[in-house]
Each structure stands twice: as structure tokens, then as C-alpha cells.
PDB file of C-alpha atoms in Angstrom:
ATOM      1  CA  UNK X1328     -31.881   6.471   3.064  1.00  0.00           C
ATOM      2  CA  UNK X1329     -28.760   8.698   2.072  1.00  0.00           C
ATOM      3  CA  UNK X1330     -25.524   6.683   2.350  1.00  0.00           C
ATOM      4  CA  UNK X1331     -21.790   7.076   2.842  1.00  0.00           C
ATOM      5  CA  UNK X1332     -19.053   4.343   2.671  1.00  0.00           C
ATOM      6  CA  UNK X1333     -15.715   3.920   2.371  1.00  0.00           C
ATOM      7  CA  UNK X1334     -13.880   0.543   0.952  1.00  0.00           C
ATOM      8  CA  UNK X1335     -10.494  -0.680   0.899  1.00  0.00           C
ATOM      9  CA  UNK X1336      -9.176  -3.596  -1.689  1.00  0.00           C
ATOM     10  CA  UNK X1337      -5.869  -5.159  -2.927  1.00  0.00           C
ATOM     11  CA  UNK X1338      -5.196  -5.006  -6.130  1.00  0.00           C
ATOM     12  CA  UNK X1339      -2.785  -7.973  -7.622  1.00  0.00           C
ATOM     13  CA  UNK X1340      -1.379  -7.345 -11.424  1.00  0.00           C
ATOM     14  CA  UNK X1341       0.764  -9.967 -12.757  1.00  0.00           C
ATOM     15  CA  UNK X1342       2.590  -9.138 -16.269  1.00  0.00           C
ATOM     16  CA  UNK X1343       6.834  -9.770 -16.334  1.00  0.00           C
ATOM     17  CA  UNK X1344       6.422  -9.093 -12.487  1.00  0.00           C
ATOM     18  CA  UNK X1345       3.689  -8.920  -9.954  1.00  0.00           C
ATOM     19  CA  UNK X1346       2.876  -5.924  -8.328  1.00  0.00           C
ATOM     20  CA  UNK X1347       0.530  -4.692  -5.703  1.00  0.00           C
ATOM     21  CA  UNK X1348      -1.676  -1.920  -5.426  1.00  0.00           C
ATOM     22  CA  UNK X1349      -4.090  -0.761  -2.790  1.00  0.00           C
ATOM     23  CA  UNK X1350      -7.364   1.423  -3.145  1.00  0.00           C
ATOM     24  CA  UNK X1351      -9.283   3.107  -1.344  1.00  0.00           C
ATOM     25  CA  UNK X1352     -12.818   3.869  -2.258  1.00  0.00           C
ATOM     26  CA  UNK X1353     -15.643   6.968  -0.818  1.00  0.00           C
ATOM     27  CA  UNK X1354     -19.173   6.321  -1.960  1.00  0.00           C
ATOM     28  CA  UNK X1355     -22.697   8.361  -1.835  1.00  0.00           C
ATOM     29  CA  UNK X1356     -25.746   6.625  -2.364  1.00  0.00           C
ATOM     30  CA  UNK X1357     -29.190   5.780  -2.114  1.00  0.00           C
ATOM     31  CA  UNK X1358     -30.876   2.878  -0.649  1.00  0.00           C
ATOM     32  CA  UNK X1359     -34.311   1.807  -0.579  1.00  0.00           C
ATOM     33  CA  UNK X1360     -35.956  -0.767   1.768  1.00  0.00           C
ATOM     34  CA  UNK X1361     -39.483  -1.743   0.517  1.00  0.00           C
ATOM     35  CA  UNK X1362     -39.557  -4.732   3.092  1.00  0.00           C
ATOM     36  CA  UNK X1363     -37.672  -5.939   6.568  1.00  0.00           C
ATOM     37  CA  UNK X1364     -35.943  -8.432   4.992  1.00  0.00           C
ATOM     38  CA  UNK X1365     -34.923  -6.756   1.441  1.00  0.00           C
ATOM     39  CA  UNK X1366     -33.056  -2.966   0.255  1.00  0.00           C
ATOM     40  CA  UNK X1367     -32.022  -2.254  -3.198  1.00  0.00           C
ATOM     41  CA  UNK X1368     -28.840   0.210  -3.114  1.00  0.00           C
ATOM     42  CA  UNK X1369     -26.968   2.596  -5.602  1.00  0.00           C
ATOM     43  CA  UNK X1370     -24.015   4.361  -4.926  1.00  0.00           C
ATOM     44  CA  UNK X1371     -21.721   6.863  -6.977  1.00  0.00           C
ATOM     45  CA  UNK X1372     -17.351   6.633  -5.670  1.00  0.00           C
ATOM     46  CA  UNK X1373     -14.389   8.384  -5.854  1.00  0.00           C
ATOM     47  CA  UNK X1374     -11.561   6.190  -5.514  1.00  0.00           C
ATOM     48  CA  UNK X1375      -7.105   6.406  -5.595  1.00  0.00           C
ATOM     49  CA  UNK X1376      -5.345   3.278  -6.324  1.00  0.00           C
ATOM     50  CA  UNK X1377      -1.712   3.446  -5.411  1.00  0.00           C
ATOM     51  CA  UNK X1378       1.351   1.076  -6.608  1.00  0.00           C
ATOM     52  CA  UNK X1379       3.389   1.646  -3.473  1.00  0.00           C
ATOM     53  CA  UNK X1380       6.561  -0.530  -5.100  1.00  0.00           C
ATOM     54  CA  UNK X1381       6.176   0.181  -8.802  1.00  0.00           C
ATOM     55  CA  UNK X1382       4.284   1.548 -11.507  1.00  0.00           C
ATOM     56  CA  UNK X1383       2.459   0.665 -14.241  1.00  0.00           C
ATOM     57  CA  UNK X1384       3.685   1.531 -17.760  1.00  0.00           C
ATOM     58  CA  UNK X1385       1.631   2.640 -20.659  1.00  0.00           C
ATOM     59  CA  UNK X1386       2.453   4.525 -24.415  1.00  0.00           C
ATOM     60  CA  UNK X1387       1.538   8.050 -24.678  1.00  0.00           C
ATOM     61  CA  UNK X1388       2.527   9.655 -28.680  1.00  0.00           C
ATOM     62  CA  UNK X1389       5.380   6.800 -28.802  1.00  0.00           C
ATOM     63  CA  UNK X1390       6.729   7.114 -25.245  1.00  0.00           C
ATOM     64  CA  UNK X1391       6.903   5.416 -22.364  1.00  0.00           C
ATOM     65  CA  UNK X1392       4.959   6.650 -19.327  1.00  0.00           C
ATOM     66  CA  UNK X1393       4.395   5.215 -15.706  1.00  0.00           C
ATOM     67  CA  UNK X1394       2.100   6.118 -13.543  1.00  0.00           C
ATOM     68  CA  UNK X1395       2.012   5.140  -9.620  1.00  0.00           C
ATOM     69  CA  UNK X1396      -1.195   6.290  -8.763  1.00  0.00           C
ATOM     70  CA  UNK X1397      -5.068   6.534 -10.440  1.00  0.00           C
ATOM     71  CA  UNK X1398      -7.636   7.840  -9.799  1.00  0.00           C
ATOM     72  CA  UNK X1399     -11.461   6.593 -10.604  1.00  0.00           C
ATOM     73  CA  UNK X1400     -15.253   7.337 -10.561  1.00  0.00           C
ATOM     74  CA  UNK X1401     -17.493   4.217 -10.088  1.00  0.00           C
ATOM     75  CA  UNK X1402     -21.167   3.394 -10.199  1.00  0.00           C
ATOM     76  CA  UNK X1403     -22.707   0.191  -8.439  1.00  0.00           C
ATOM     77  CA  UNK X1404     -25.814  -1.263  -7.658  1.00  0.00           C
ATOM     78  CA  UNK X1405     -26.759  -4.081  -4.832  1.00  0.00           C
ATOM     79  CA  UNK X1406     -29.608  -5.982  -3.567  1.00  0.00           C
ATOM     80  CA  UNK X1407     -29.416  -7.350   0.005  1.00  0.00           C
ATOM     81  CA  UNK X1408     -31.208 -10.260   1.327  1.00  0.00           C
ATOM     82  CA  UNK X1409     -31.255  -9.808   5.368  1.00  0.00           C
ATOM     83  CA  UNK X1410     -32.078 -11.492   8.582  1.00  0.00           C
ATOM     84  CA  UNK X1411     -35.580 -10.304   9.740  1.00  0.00           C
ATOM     85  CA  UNK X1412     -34.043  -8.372  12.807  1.00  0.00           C
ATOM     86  CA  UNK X1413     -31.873  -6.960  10.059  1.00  0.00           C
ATOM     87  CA  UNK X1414     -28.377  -7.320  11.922  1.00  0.00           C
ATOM     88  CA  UNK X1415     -26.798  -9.547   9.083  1.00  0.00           C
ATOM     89  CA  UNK X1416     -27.620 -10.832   5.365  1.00  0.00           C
ATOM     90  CA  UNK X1417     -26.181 -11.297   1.570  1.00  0.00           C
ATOM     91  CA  UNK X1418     -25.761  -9.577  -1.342  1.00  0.00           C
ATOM     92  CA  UNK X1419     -25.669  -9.075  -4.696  1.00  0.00           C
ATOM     93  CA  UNK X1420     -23.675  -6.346  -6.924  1.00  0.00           C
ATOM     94  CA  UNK X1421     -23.145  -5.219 -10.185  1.00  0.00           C
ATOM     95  CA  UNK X1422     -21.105  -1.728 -10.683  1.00  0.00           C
ATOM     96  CA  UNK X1423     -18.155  -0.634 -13.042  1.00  0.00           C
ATOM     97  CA  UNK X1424     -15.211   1.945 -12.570  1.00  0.00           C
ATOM     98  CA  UNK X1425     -13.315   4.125 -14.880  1.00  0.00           C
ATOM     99  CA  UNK X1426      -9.729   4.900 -13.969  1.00  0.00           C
ATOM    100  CA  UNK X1427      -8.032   7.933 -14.782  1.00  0.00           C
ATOM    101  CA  UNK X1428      -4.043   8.583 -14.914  1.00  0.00           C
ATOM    102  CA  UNK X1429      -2.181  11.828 -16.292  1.00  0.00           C
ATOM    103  CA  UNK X1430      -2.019  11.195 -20.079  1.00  0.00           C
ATOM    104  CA  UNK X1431      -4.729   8.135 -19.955  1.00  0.00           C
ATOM    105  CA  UNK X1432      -8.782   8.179 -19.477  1.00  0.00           C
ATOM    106  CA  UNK X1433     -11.387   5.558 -19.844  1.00  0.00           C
ATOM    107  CA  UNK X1434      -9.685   2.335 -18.254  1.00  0.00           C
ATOM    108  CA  UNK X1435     -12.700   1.384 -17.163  1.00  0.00           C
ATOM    109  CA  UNK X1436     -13.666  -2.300 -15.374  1.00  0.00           C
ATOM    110  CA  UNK X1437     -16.586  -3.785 -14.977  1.00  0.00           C
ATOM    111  CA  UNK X1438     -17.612  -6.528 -11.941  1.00  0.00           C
ATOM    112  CA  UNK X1439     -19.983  -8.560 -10.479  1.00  0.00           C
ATOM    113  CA  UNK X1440     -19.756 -10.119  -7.128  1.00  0.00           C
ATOM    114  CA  UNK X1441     -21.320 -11.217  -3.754  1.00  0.00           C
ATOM    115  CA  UNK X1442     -20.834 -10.630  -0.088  1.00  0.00           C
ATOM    116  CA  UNK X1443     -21.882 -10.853   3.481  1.00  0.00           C
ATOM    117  CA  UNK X1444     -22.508  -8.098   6.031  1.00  0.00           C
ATOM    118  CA  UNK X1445     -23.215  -7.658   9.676  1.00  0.00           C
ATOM    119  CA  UNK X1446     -25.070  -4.311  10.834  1.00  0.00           C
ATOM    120  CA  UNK X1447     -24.672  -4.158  14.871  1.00  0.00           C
ATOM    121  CA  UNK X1448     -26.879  -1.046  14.385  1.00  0.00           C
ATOM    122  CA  UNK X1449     -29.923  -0.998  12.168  1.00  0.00           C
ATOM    123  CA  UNK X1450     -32.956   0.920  12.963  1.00  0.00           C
ATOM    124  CA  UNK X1451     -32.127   2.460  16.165  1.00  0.00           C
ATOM    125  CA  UNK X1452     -32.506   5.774  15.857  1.00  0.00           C
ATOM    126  CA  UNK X1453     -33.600   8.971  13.280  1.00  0.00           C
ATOM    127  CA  UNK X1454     -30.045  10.501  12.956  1.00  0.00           C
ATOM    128  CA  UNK X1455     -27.934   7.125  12.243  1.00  0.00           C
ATOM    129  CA  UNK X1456     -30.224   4.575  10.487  1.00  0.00           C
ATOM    130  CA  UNK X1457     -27.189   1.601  10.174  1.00  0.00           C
ATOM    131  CA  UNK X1458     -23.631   1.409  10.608  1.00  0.00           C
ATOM    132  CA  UNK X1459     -22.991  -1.778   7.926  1.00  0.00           C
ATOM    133  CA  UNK X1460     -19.846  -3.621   8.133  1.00  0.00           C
ATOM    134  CA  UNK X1461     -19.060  -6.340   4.620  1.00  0.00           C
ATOM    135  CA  UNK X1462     -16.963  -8.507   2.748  1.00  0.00           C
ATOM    136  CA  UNK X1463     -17.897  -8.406  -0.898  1.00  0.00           C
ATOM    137  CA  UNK X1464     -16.062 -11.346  -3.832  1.00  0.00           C
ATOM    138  CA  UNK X1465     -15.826  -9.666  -6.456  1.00  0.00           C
ATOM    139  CA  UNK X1466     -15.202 -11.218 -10.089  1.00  0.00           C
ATOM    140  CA  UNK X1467     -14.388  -9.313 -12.963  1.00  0.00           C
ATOM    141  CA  UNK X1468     -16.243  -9.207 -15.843  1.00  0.00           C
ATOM    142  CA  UNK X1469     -14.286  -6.228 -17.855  1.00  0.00           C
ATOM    143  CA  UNK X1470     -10.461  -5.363 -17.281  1.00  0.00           C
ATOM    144  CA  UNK X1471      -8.643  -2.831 -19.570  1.00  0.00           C
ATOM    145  CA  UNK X1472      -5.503  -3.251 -16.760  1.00  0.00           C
ATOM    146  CA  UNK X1473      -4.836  -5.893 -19.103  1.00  0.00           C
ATOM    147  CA  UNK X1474      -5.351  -4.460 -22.515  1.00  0.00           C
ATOM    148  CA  UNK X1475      -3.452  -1.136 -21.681  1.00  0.00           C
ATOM    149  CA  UNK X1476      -0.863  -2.056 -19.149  1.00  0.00           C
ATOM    150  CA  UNK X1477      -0.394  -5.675 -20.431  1.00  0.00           C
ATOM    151  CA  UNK X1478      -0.827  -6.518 -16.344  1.00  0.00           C
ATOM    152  CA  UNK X1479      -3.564  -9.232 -16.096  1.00  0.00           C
ATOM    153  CA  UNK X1480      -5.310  -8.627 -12.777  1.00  0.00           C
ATOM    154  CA  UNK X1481      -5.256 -11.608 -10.709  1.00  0.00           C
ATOM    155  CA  UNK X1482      -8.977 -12.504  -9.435  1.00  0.00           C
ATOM    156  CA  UNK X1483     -10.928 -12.515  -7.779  1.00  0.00           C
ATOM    157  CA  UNK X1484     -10.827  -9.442  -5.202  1.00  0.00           C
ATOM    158  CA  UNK X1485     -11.725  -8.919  -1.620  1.00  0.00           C
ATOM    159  CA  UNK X1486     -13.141  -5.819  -0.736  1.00  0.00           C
ATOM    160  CA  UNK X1487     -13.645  -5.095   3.140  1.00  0.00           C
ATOM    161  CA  UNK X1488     -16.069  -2.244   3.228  1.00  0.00           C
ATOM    162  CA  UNK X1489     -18.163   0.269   6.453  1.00  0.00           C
ATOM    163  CA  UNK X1490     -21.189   1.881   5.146  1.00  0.00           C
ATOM    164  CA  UNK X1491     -23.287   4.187   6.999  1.00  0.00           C
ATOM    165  CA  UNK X1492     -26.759   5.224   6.476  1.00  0.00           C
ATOM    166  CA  UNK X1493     -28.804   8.450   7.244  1.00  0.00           C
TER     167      UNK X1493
END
């Protein structure tokens, strides 16, 4: 099955003050469903995280530079554990994400995390497979925030997440 998703998430970075961030995510992927009850996903996402209040500052050749806004690629992987009728289960994820800002590449992160999911459609018809609505904990395992920005990110995050499948 071909998939498309979009995801939304806080972002919390504490360093001499705490500031929020928001990001949105759009995702491609693949999923696979050998049984009723199993599917083993992949996706590839595009992603901008915004500091509406702030910005984060970094060194670029011995100055100072802030940046408000990032962009980021990400790759993840999921296995989901459902119902038989397939209109709710778990799941399971591993995936990482490089951010991106104007004079800075490779801030990459790395999580792991679980989640529930409710799919009011599954099945129904040949156009529109699933319509998948989650909540995914995610904990991270990887966070250059920190080393770069000196902003630990506070953890774990909620991501609230729609996912449809062809």
C-alpha cells in the first residue's frame, strides 16, 4: 500500500530559557500487511520546525547566528499490532531526522517510541484503503539540539499524526 501522512509535534528546548517550537511533518511510504492482524511500514518526510518566540543560536566561522526555522528529511520504520477487524492497534517505531538551517547541516536525531491508533476506515474500498488516526511517545535516543545549540530537548514527545493509505 502507498502512503501519505502528515504529523504535528511540540518541540520543548530548555538551555538559559525554554523555548517552544512546533513541526510539522509530510511523509510517503510503503506498508506491507502479510496478515489481518500485523503491517510493517516505512516512510520517507519532509518536515519545518518553527521557533515562533525565539531562535536558536549556533557559531558559524566565529559568529553568532540564529535561526527561527529548520528544515528536515526523516526516515522511519513501524510495526503495528491490530485488532482483527483492524479498526485500532499498537505500534512500534524506530526512524531518525536530519535538520537543516542556513549555515548548518547534519543535526540529525534519532528516536524510538510507541503509540496507539484508531482507523474508522480500513479495507473498505480499492481507491482509499485506511484513513489512520495516532498518538505516537516518542523517546529520544540521539539529540545534536543539545550538542550544537546547547538547548537540551525536554522528553519525551507527543506526536498526533493522520495517515492515509492507497
Amino acid at each position: 500500500m502507498l502512503e501519505f501522512s502528515l504529523e504535528s509535534r511540540q518541540i520543548r528546548l530548555v538551555s538559559a530559557d525554554v523555548m517552544y517550537g512546533a513541526e510539522t511533518a509530510f511523509g510517503l511510504g510503503l506498508a506491507w500487511a502479510p496478515a489481518s492482524w500485523f503491517a510493517v511500514h516505512g516512510s520517507l518526510s519532509a518536515s519545518w520546525l518553527w521557533f515562533p518566540e525565539g531562535a536558536l543560536e549556533s557559531h558559524y566561522l566565529r559568529r553568532e547566528v540564529w535561526d527561527s526555522h529548520l528544515g528536515s528529511l526523516g526516515l522511519e520504520a513501524s510495526v503495528d499490532f491490530m485488532l482483527p477487524s483492524g479498526v485500532a492497534g499498537v505500534s512500534a517505531m524506530v526512524g531518525g531526522r536530519s535538520y537543516f538551517a542556513r549555515y548548518r547541516a547534519g543535526i540529525f536525531t534519532l528516536y524510538a517510541g510507541c503509540g496507539v491508533f484508531g482507523q474508522p476506515v480500513y479495507g473498505e474500498s480499492q481507491e482509499l484503503r485506511a484513513i489512520r488516526f495516532g498518538a505516537d511517545v516518542r523517546f529520544w535516543l540521539l539529540d545534536h539540539f543539545e550538542k550544537i545549540f546547547d538547548a537540551h530537548a525536554d522528553r519525551p514527545e507527543v506526536v498526533i499524526y493522520v495517515r492515509f493509505a492507497l
